[in-house]
Amino acid sequence: METVTDTDFLKLVQTEKFVVVLFNKPNCKECEDAEHELAMARESLVDEFNAWVVKLVSSPLAKLYLAKTVEPAIVFFRHGVPLLYHGSINEDDLISKFRRFQDPVVKELNDETFEHLTQASTGATTGDWLVMFYKNTCITSQRLQALWEAVGAELKGRLNVARVDKSGAGAATGRRFEIKDTPSFVLFRHGKMFSYELDSVTVQNFVDFATDFFRNSKAQNIPAPKSPFDDFTEMIVDKMKDNPQVVKLGSIVFSVLVLLGILIKFSRKAQDKNEKKKT
């Protein structure tokens, strides 16, 4: 199987519709077995999907796409969106999963679409939703993209898996649910919400939580969307927390203005006294 550089690999992801990559490391029996199975599936992947099948050895990019998963690991890139392979590494299973998930499965929700698609407040007809709240600037969130796609693949047909960018188009939704940290994971089910509170982030843990383990978490009532005034107030608070230097600068400016006001007040008093003396 062809070994490519990190640079060449990134170019492939940007330009090719389908790329399958094996993250590998030297002197690893499991890595050799995984490479053998992927090599067996390579011809089918190339013929059926015109996919590029390559490997990276001891690549620093593994930290970006594998989260806490260790090599060997296989990631499918479909239209540039990574899916961390979860399952037995054998030819039949690899081909089967690639056929089923040629398109991204995780839905991107925002302030305009969240309530309409999830019907979170009513718990109505669209089913349960497992949602990751993230920020584009959060490195941990970026590293979970491939794993979150894998969660979506495992839960497809049972419930919906989605993402909300609380630093961008989903900011008001993040404030509505009082999401403070990213990434944060919430299951919306039957008009209630359940927060994922485990430290471990694996595909199986998320699947277990969404299908059964959520019962061990506290069920919370789903808040209604905030009023424009309350949301604006919360937005200001978030901005101050995210930009403490602005708060510090604002405090300095406020102090200067107060001091200036005091000086003006004393100056006016002194001026009034002088005028009284003259009269």
Short mmCIF file of C-alpha atoms in Angstrom, two decimals:
data_model
loop_
_atom_site.label_atom_id
_atom_site.label_comp_id
_atom_site.label_asym_id
_atom_site.label_seq_id
_atom_site.Cartn_x
_atom_site.Cartn_y
_atom_site.Cartn_z
CA MET A 1 0.00 0.00 0.00
CA GLU A 2 1.30 3.45 -0.90
CA THR A 3 2.77 5.52 1.92
CA VAL A 4 2.23 9.24 1.42
CA THR A 5 3.53 12.34 3.14
CA ASP A 6 1.29 14.49 5.30
CA THR A 7 1.33 17.22 2.65
CA ASP A 8 0.34 14.89 -0.18
CA PHE A 9 -2.36 13.35 1.98
CA LEU A 10 -3.93 16.73 2.77
CA LYS A 11 -3.95 17.57 -0.93
CA LEU A 12 -5.77 14.31 -1.65
CA VAL A 13 -8.42 15.09 0.98
CA GLN A 14 -8.98 18.52 -0.54
CA THR A 15 -9.19 17.38 -4.15
CA GLU A 16 -10.53 13.82 -4.19
CA LYS A 17 -14.09 12.68 -3.51
CA PHE A 18 -13.11 9.56 -1.57
CA VAL A 19 -9.91 8.89 0.38
CA VAL A 20 -9.29 5.95 2.71
CA VAL A 21 -6.27 6.29 4.98
CA LEU A 22 -4.64 3.86 7.38
CA PHE A 23 -2.87 5.53 10.28
CA ASN A 24 -0.01 3.20 11.04
CA LYS A 25 3.12 2.94 13.15
CA PRO A 26 6.26 0.80 12.78
CA ASN A 27 6.91 -2.47 14.61
CA CYS A 28 3.22 -3.05 15.25
CA LYS A 29 1.66 -6.47 14.59
CA GLU A 30 -1.89 -5.07 14.69
CA CYS A 31 -0.86 -2.42 12.16
CA GLU A 32 0.48 -5.06 9.80
CA ASP A 33 -2.75 -7.06 10.07
CA ALA A 34 -4.84 -3.94 9.43
CA GLU A 35 -2.74 -3.03 6.40
CA HIS A 36 -3.16 -6.53 5.00
CA GLU A 37 -6.98 -6.36 5.31
CA LEU A 38 -7.16 -2.87 3.82
CA ALA A 39 -4.90 -3.94 0.96
CA MET A 40 -7.32 -6.82 0.28
CA ALA A 41 -10.19 -4.33 0.06
CA ARG A 42 -8.24 -1.78 -1.97
CA GLU A 43 -9.12 -3.13 -5.42
CA SER A 44 -12.85 -3.05 -4.67
CA LEU A 45 -12.61 0.45 -3.22
CA VAL A 46 -10.77 1.71 -6.28
CA ASP A 47 -12.98 -0.03 -8.83
CA GLU A 48 -16.33 0.74 -7.21
CA PHE A 49 -15.71 4.21 -5.77
CA ASN A 50 -12.57 5.46 -7.47
CA ALA A 51 -11.21 5.91 -3.95
CA TRP A 52 -7.63 6.63 -3.02
CA VAL A 53 -6.31 4.12 -0.48
CA VAL A 54 -3.12 5.21 1.28
CA LYS A 55 -1.32 4.99 4.61
CA LEU A 56 0.44 7.41 6.93
CA VAL A 57 3.15 6.14 9.25
CA SER A 58 3.76 7.84 12.60
CA SER A 59 2.00 10.93 11.32
CA PRO A 60 1.28 13.88 13.64
CA LEU A 61 -2.06 14.16 11.81
CA ALA A 62 -3.22 11.14 13.81
CA LYS A 63 -3.84 13.49 16.75
CA LEU A 64 -6.16 15.57 14.59
CA TYR A 65 -8.36 12.76 13.30
CA LEU A 66 -8.18 9.93 15.84
CA ALA A 67 -8.98 11.78 19.09
CA LYS A 68 -7.76 9.25 21.69
CA THR A 69 -7.87 6.27 19.33
CA VAL A 70 -4.45 4.72 18.73
CA GLU A 71 -2.93 3.25 15.60
CA PRO A 72 -3.84 1.24 13.66
CA ALA A 73 -6.94 3.21 12.69
CA ILE A 74 -8.76 3.72 9.41
CA VAL A 75 -10.49 6.95 8.42
CA PHE A 76 -12.82 7.38 5.44
CA PHE A 77 -12.89 10.85 3.87
CA ARG A 78 -16.07 11.54 1.91
CA HIS A 79 -16.09 14.96 0.28
CA GLY A 80 -13.42 15.97 2.80
CA VAL A 81 -15.47 14.91 5.85
CA PRO A 82 -13.71 12.23 7.96
CA LEU A 83 -15.38 9.12 9.38
CA LEU A 84 -13.37 7.08 11.88
CA TYR A 85 -13.89 3.41 11.10
CA HIS A 86 -15.45 1.53 14.01
CA GLY A 87 -15.60 -2.25 13.81
CA SER A 88 -13.62 -5.31 12.87
CA ILE A 89 -10.90 -4.59 10.34
CA ASN A 90 -11.67 -7.14 7.65
CA GLU A 91 -12.36 -6.79 3.95
CA ASP A 92 -16.09 -7.55 4.02
CA ASP A 93 -16.88 -5.15 6.88
CA LEU A 94 -14.75 -2.39 5.38
CA ILE A 95 -16.49 -2.57 2.02
CA SER A 96 -19.93 -2.82 3.63
CA LYS A 97 -19.44 0.27 5.78
CA PHE A 98 -18.00 2.31 2.93
CA ARG A 99 -21.01 1.47 0.76
CA ARG A 100 -23.42 2.54 3.49
CA PHE A 101 -21.75 5.80 4.43
CA GLN A 102 -20.55 7.46 1.27
CA ASP A 103 -22.07 10.73 2.46
CA PRO A 104 -21.68 12.54 5.80
CA VAL A 105 -24.23 11.43 8.37
CA VAL A 106 -23.94 14.10 11.07
CA LYS A 107 -26.33 17.01 10.56
CA GLU A 108 -25.18 20.60 11.09
CA LEU A 109 -27.80 22.59 13.00
CA ASN A 110 -27.97 26.33 13.68
CA ASP A 111 -30.23 28.87 15.37
CA GLU A 112 -32.67 28.87 12.45
CA THR A 113 -32.96 25.11 12.02
CA PHE A 114 -32.50 23.66 15.51
CA GLU A 115 -36.02 23.82 16.89
CA HIS A 116 -37.69 23.13 13.54
CA LEU A 117 -35.69 19.95 12.92
CA THR A 118 -35.31 18.59 16.45
CA GLN A 119 -38.68 19.69 17.84
CA ALA A 120 -36.82 19.57 21.13
CA SER A 121 -39.43 21.46 23.14
CA THR A 122 -42.31 19.26 22.03
CA GLY A 123 -40.53 15.90 21.72
CA ALA A 124 -42.65 15.30 18.65
CA THR A 125 -42.09 13.37 15.45
CA THR A 126 -38.44 13.73 14.44
CA GLY A 127 -37.05 11.31 17.03
CA ASP A 128 -34.24 11.61 19.55
CA TRP A 129 -31.22 13.85 18.90
CA LEU A 130 -27.68 13.48 20.19
CA VAL A 131 -25.98 16.85 19.73
CA MET A 132 -22.39 17.97 20.09
CA PHE A 133 -21.93 21.67 20.86
CA TYR A 134 -18.55 22.85 19.61
CA LYS A 135 -16.47 25.86 18.69
CA ASN A 136 -14.41 26.21 15.53
CA THR A 137 -11.55 27.47 17.69
CA CYS A 138 -11.71 24.46 20.05
CA ILE A 139 -8.96 21.98 19.16
CA THR A 140 -10.63 19.15 21.09
CA SER A 141 -13.83 19.68 19.09
CA GLN A 142 -11.88 19.52 15.83
CA ARG A 143 -10.25 16.25 16.87
CA LEU A 144 -13.65 14.70 17.51
CA GLN A 145 -15.10 15.31 14.05
CA ALA A 146 -14.14 11.90 12.64
CA LEU A 147 -15.24 10.12 15.83
CA TRP A 148 -18.57 12.00 15.87
CA GLU A 149 -19.22 10.90 12.29
CA ALA A 150 -18.59 7.34 13.47
CA VAL A 151 -21.14 7.82 16.24
CA GLY A 152 -23.63 9.05 13.65
CA ALA A 153 -22.94 6.00 11.50
CA GLU A 154 -23.47 3.59 14.39
CA LEU A 155 -26.72 5.26 15.44
CA LYS A 156 -28.15 5.83 11.97
CA GLY A 157 -31.72 4.56 11.80
CA ARG A 158 -32.08 4.68 15.59
CA LEU A 159 -31.67 8.38 16.35
CA ASN A 160 -30.26 11.58 14.87
CA VAL A 161 -26.73 12.83 15.48
CA ALA A 162 -25.91 16.50 14.96
CA ARG A 163 -23.51 19.35 15.69
CA VAL A 164 -24.07 22.98 16.70
CA ASP A 165 -21.38 25.64 16.43
CA LYS A 166 -21.97 27.71 19.55
CA SER A 167 -19.35 30.21 18.46
CA GLY A 168 -21.09 30.92 15.15
CA ALA A 169 -24.47 30.18 13.59
CA GLY A 170 -25.61 28.25 16.67
CA ALA A 171 -24.59 30.78 19.30
CA ALA A 172 -28.12 31.58 20.49
CA THR A 173 -28.92 27.86 20.72
CA GLY A 174 -25.83 27.31 22.85
CA ARG A 175 -26.91 30.12 25.16
CA ARG A 176 -30.44 28.73 25.31
CA PHE A 177 -29.15 25.47 26.76
CA GLU A 178 -26.50 27.21 28.88
CA ILE A 179 -23.62 25.41 27.20
CA LYS A 180 -20.50 26.78 28.85
CA ASP A 181 -17.74 24.43 27.70
CA THR A 182 -16.92 22.80 24.39
CA PRO A 183 -17.24 20.17 23.35
CA SER A 184 -20.47 19.40 25.23
CA PHE A 185 -22.86 16.56 24.42
CA VAL A 186 -26.61 16.57 25.03
CA LEU A 187 -29.31 14.00 24.25
CA PHE A 188 -32.74 15.45 23.52
CA ARG A 189 -35.40 12.81 24.11
CA HIS A 190 -39.17 13.00 24.64
CA GLY A 191 -39.12 16.65 25.68
CA LYS A 192 -36.22 16.18 28.13
CA MET A 193 -32.48 16.73 27.86
CA PHE A 194 -29.67 14.58 29.26
CA SER A 195 -26.05 15.73 29.48
CA TYR A 196 -23.16 13.37 28.73
CA GLU A 197 -20.85 13.69 31.75
CA LEU A 198 -18.30 10.90 31.25
CA ASP A 199 -14.65 11.82 30.66
CA SER A 200 -14.18 8.98 28.17
CA VAL A 201 -14.96 9.86 24.55
CA THR A 202 -15.25 6.69 22.48
CA VAL A 203 -17.70 5.67 19.81
CA GLN A 204 -19.10 2.87 21.95
CA ASN A 205 -19.52 5.08 25.02
CA PHE A 206 -21.58 7.59 23.06
CA VAL A 207 -23.67 4.85 21.48
CA ASP A 208 -24.32 3.29 24.89
CA PHE A 209 -25.24 6.66 26.37
CA ALA A 210 -27.67 7.54 23.58
CA THR A 211 -29.43 4.18 23.62
CA ASP A 212 -29.59 3.32 27.32
CA PHE A 213 -27.01 4.82 29.69
CA PHE A 214 -28.67 8.26 29.55
CA ARG A 215 -31.12 6.86 32.13
CA ASN A 216 -28.34 7.28 34.70
CA SER A 217 -28.20 11.02 34.00
CA LYS A 218 -30.52 13.65 35.43
CA ALA A 219 -33.43 14.47 33.14
CA GLN A 220 -33.71 18.22 32.65
CA ASN A 221 -36.61 20.23 31.31
CA ILE A 222 -35.88 21.78 27.93
CA PRO A 223 -35.86 25.58 28.21
CA ALA A 224 -37.80 27.69 25.75
CA PRO A 225 -35.80 29.97 23.46
CA LYS A 226 -34.64 33.09 25.32
CA SER A 227 -36.25 36.46 24.69
CA PRO A 228 -34.18 38.81 22.52
CA PHE A 229 -33.25 40.91 25.59
CA ASP A 230 -32.23 37.89 27.72
CA ASP A 231 -30.25 36.40 24.84
CA PHE A 232 -28.48 39.72 24.23
CA THR A 233 -27.58 39.95 27.92
CA GLU A 234 -26.25 36.39 27.91
CA MET A 235 -24.29 37.12 24.75
CA ILE A 236 -22.56 40.07 26.44
CA VAL A 237 -21.65 37.88 29.42
CA ASP A 238 -20.22 35.22 27.09
CA LYS A 239 -18.21 37.82 25.20
CA MET A 240 -16.77 39.11 28.46
CA LYS A 241 -15.81 35.60 29.56
CA ASP A 242 -14.23 34.79 26.21
CA ASN A 243 -12.35 38.11 26.10
CA PRO A 244 -11.10 38.91 29.61
CA GLN A 245 -8.65 41.44 28.16
CA VAL A 246 -11.64 43.46 26.93
CA VAL A 247 -13.16 43.33 30.42
CA LYS A 248 -9.85 44.48 31.89
CA LEU A 249 -9.62 47.31 29.36
CA GLY A 250 -13.25 48.22 30.02
CA SER A 251 -12.55 48.38 33.76
CA ILE A 252 -9.59 50.68 33.15
CA VAL A 253 -11.65 52.94 30.88
CA PHE A 254 -14.47 52.99 33.43
CA SER A 255 -12.03 53.91 36.22
CA VAL A 256 -10.54 56.69 34.11
CA LEU A 257 -14.00 58.06 33.34
CA VAL A 258 -14.96 57.99 37.03
CA LEU A 259 -11.74 59.77 37.96
CA LEU A 260 -12.28 62.30 35.20
CA GLY A 261 -15.80 62.90 36.46
CA ILE A 262 -14.51 63.52 39.98
CA LEU A 263 -11.89 65.97 38.72
CA ILE A 264 -14.49 67.83 36.67
CA LYS A 265 -16.77 67.99 39.71
CA PHE A 266 -14.05 69.46 41.94
CA SER A 267 -13.00 71.83 39.16
CA ARG A 268 -16.54 73.15 38.87
CA LYS A 269 -16.78 73.59 42.65
CA ALA A 270 -13.52 75.52 42.69
CA GLN A 271 -14.73 77.67 39.80
CA ASP A 272 -18.01 78.41 41.62
CA LYS A 273 -16.10 79.50 44.76
CA ASN A 274 -13.93 81.87 42.75
CA GLU A 275 -16.98 83.43 41.12
CA LYS A 276 -18.64 83.91 44.52
CA LYS A 277 -15.53 85.66 45.86
CA LYS A 278 -15.54 88.04 42.92
CA THR A 279 -19.13 88.99 43.59
#
